[in-house]
Tab-separated table of N, CA and C in Angstrom:
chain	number	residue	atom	x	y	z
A	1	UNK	N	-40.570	20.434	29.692
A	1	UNK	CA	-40.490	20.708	28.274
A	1	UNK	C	-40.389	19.380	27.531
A	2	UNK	N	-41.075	19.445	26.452
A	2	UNK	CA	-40.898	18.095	25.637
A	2	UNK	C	-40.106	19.043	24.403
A	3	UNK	N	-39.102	17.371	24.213
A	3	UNK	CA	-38.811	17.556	22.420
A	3	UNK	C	-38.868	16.663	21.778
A	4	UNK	N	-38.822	17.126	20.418
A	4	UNK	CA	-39.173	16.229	19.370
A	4	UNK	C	-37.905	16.441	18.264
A	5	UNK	N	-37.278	15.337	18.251
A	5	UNK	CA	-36.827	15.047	17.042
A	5	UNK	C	-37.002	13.891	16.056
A	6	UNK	N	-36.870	14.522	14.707
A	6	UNK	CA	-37.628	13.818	13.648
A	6	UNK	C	-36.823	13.511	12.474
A	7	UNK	N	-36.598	12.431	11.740
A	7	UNK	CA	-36.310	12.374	10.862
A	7	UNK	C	-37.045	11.574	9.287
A	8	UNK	N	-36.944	12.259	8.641
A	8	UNK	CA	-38.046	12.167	7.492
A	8	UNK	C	-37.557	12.196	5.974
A	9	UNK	N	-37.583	10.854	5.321
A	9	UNK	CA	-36.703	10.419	4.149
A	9	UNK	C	-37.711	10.153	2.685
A	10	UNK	N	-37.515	11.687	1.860
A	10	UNK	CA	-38.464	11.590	0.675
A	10	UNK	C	-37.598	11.413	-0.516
A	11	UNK	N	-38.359	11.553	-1.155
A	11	UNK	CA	-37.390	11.549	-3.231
A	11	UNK	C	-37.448	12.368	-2.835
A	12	UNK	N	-35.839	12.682	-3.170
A	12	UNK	CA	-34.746	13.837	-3.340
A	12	UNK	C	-35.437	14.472	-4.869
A	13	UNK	N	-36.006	13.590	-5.625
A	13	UNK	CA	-36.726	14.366	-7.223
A	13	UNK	C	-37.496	15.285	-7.317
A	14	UNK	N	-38.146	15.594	-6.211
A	14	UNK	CA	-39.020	16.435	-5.744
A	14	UNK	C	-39.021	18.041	-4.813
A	15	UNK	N	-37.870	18.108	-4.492
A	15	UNK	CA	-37.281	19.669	-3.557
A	15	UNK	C	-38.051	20.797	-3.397
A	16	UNK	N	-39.032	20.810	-4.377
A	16	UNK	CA	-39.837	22.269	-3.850
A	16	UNK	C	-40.708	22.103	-3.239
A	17	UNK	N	-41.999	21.455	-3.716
A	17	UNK	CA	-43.100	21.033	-2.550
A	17	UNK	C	-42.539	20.399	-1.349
A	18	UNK	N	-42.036	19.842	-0.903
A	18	UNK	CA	-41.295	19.459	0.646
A	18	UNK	C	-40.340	20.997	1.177
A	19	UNK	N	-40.108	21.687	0.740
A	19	UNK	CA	-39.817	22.938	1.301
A	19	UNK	C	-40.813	23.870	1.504
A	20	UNK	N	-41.696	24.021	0.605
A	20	UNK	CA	-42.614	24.667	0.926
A	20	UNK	C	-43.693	23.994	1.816
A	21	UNK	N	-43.849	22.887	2.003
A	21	UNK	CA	-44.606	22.116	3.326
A	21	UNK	C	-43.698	21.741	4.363
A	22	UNK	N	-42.778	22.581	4.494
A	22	UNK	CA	-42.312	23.046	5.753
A	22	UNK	C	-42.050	23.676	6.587
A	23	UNK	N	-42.111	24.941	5.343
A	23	UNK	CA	-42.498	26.381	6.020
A	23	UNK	C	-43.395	26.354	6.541
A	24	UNK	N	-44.716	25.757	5.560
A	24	UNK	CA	-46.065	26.196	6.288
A	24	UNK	C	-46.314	25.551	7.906
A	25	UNK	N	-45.508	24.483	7.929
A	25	UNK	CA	-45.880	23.581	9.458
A	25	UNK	C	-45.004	24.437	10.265
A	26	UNK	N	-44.241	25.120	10.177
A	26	UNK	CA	-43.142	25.708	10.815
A	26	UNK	C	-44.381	26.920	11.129
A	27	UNK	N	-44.235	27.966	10.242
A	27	UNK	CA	-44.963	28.726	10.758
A	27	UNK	C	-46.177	28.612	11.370
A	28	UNK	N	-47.215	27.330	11.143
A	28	UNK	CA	-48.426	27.207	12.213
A	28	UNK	C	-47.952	26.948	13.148
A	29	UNK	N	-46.960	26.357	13.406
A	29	UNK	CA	-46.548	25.553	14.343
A	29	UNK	C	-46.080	26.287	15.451
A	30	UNK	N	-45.253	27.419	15.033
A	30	UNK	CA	-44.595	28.527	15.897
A	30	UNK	C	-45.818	29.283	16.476
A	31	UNK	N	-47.085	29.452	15.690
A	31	UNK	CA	-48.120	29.882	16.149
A	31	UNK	C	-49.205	29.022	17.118
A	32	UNK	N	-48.613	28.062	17.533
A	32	UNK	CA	-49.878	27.390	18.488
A	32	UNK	C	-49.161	27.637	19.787
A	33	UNK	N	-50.115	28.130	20.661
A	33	UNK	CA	-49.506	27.772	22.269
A	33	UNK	C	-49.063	26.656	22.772
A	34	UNK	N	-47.858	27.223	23.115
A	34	UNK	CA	-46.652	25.676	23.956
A	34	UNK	C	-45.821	25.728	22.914
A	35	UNK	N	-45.809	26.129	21.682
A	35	UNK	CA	-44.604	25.986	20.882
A	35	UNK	C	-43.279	26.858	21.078
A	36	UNK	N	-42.323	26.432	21.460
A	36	UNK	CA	-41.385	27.282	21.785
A	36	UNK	C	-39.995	26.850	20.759
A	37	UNK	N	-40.194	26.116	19.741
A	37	UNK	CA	-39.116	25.889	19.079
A	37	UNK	C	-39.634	25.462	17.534
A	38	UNK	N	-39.590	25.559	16.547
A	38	UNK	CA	-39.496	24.703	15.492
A	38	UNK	C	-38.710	24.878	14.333
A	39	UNK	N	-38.311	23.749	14.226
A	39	UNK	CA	-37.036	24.183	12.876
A	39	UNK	C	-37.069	22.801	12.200
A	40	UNK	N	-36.757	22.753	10.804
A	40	UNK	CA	-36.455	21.787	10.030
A	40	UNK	C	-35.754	21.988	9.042
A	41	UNK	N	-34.387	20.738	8.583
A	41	UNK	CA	-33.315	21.039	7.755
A	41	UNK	C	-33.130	20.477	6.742
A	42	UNK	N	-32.892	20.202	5.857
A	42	UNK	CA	-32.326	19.250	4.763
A	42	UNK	C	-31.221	18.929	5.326
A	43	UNK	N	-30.727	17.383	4.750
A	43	UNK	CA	-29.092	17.024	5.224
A	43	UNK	C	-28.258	17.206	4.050
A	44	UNK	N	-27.088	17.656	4.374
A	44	UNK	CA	-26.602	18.441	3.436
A	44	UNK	C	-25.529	17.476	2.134
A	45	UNK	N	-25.649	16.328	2.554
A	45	UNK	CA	-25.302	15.335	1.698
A	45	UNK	C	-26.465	14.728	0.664
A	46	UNK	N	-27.139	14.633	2.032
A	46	UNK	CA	-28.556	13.684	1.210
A	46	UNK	C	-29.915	14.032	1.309
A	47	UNK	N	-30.101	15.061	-0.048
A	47	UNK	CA	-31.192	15.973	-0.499
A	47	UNK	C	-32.553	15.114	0.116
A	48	UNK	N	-32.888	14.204	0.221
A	48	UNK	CA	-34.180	13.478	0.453
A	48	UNK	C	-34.096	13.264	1.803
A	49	UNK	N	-33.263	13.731	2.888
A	49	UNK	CA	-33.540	13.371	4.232
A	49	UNK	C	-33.341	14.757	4.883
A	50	UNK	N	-34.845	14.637	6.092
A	50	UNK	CA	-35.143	16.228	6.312
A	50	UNK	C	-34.996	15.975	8.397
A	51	UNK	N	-34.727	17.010	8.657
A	51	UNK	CA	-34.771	16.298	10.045
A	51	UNK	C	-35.681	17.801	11.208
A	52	UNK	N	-36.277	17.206	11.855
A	52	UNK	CA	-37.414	18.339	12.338
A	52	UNK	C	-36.966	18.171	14.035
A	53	UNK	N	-36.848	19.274	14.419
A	53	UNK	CA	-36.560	19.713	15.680
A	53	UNK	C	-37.561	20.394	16.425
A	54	UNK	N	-37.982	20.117	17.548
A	54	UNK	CA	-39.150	20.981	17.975
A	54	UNK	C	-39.170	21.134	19.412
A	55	UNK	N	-39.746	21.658	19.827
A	55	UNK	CA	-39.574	21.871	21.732
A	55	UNK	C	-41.065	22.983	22.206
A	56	UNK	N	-41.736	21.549	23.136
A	56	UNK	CA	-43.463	21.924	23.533
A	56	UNK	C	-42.679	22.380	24.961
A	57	UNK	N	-44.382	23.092	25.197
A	57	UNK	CA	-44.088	23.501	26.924
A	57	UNK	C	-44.478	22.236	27.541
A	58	UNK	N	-44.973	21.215	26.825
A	58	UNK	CA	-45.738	20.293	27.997
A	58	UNK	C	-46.197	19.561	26.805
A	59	UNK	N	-47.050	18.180	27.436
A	59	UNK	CA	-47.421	16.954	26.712
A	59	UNK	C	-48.552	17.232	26.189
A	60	UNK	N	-49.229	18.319	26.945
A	60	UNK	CA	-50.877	18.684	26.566
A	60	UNK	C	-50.645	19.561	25.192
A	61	UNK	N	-49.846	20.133	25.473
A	61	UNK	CA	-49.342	21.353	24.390
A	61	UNK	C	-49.153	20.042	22.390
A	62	UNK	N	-48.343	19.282	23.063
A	62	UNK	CA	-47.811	18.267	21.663
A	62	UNK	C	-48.911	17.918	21.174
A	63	UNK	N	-49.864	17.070	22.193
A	63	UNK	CA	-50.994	16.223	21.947
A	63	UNK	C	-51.851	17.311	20.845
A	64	UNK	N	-52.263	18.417	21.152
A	64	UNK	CA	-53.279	19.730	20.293
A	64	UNK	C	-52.327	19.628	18.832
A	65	UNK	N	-51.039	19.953	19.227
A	65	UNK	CA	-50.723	20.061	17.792
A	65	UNK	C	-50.300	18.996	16.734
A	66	UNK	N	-50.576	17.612	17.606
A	66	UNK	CA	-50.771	16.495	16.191
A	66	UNK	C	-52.204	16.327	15.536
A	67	UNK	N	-52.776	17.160	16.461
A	67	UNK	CA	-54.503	16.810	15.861
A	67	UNK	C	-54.844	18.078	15.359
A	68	UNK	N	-53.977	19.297	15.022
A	68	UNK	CA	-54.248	20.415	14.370
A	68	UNK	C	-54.328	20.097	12.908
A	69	UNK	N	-55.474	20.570	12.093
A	69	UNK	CA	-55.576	20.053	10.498
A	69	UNK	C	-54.644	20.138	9.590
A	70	UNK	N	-53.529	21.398	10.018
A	70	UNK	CA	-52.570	21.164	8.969
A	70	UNK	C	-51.655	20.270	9.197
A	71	UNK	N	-51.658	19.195	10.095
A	71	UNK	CA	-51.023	18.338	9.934
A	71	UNK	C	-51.331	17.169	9.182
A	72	UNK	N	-52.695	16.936	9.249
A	72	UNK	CA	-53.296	16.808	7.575
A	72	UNK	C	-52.711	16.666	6.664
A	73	UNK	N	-52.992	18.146	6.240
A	73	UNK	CA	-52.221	18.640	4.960
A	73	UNK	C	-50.844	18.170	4.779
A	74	UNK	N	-50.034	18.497	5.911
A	74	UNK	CA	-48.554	17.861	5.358
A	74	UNK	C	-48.466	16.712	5.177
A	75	UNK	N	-48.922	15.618	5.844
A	75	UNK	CA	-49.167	14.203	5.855
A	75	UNK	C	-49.455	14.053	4.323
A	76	UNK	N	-50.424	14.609	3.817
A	76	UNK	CA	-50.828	14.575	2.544
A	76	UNK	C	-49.520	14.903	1.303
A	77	UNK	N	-48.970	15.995	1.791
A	77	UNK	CA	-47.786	16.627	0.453
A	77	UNK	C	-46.697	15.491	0.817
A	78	UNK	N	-46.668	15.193	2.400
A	78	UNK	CA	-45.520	14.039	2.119
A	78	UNK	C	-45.574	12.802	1.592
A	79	UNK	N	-46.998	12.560	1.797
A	79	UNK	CA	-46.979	11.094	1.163
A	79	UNK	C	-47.082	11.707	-0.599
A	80	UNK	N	-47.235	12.518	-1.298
A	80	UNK	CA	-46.924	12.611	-2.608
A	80	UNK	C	-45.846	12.601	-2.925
A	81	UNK	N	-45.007	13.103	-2.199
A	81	UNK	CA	-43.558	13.428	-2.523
A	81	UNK	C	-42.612	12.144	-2.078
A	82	UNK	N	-43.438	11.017	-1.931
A	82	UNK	CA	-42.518	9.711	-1.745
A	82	UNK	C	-41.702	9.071	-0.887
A	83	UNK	N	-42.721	9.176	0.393
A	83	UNK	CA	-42.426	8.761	1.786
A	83	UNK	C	-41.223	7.752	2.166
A	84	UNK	N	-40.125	7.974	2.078
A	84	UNK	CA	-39.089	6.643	2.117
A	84	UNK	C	-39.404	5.748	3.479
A	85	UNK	N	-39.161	7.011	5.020
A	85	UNK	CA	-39.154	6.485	5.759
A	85	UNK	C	-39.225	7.860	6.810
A	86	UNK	N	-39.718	7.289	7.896
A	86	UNK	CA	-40.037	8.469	9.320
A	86	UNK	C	-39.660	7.918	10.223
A	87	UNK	N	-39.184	8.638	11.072
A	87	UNK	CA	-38.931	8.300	12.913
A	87	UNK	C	-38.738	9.414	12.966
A	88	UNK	N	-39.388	9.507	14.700
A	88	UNK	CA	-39.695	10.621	15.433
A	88	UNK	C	-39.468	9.965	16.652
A	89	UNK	N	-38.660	10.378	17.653
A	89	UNK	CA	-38.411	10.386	18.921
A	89	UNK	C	-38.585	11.578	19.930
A	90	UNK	N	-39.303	11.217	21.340
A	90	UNK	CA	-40.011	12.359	22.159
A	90	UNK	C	-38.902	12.284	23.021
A	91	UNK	N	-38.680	13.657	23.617
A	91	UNK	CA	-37.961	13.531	25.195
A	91	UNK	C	-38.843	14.256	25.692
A	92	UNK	N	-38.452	14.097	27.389
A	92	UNK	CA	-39.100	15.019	28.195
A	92	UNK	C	-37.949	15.571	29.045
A	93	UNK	N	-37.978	16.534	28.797
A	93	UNK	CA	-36.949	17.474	30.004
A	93	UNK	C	-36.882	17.584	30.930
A	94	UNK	N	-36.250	17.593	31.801
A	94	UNK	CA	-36.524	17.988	32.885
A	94	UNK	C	-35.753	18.907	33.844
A	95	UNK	N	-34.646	19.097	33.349
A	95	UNK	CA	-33.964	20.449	33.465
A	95	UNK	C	-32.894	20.531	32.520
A	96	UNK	N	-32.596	21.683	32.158
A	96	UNK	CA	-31.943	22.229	31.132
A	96	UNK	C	-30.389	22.492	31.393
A	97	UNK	N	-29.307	23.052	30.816
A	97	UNK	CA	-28.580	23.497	30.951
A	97	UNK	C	-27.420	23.574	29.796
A	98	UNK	N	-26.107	24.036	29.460
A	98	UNK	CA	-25.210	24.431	28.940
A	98	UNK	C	-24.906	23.166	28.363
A	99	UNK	N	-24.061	22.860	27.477
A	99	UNK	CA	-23.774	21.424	26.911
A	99	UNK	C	-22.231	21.581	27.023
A	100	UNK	N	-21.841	20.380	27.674
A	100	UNK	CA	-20.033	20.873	27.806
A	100	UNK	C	-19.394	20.813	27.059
C-alpha cells in the first residue's frame, strides 16, 4: 500500500473555490481503481493550510492517478487561489497494524 500525505498552503481570502476543488478530487479520486482512501482537511487554526491524506493499492495505481485530467483542473483552481506552498510525502507500507 502506498500513502500520501500532503500539505498545501493557499490565501485563506479565498475558502470556497478550494473547498469545492476538493470535493471534486476526492470524489474522482475515490472513483479510480487502487484508491482506497481519500480525505482532505482544513487546519483548524490556519484557514489557508489544507492537508490531503490518501492510501493507493500500489505504485502503478498512484502513477494513473497523477496523470488523470482532473488533476489538471485542480492544479489550475489552486494556482488561482494563491499557491503559498506544497509538500507531499509518499510511504510505502508494508504491513499494517494497530497504533499503540
Amino acid at each position: 500500500m502506498i500513502v500520501v500525505a500532503g500539505t498545501i498552503v493557499i490565501d485563506p481570502a479565498q475558502p470556497s473555490e478550494p473547498e469545492a476543488a476538493f470535493d471534486r478530487m476526492r470524489v474522482a479520486s475515490l472513483a479510480e481503481d487502487g484508491s482506497l482512501s481519500y480525505q482532505a482537511f482544513r487546519d483548524r487554526v490556519d484557514e489557508g493550510t489544507c492537508f490531503i491524506f490518501e492510501k493507493w493499492r500500489n505504485q502503478e495505481d498512484l502513477t494513473l492517478h497523477f496523470r488523470a485530467s482532473y488533476m489538471a483542473d485542480f492544479g489550475t483552481v489552486l494556482a488561482s487561489d494563491g499557491v503559498r506552498s506544497m509538500e507531499g510525502r509518499k510511504y510505502e507500507v508494508s504491513a499494517g497494524g494497530d497504533a499503540p
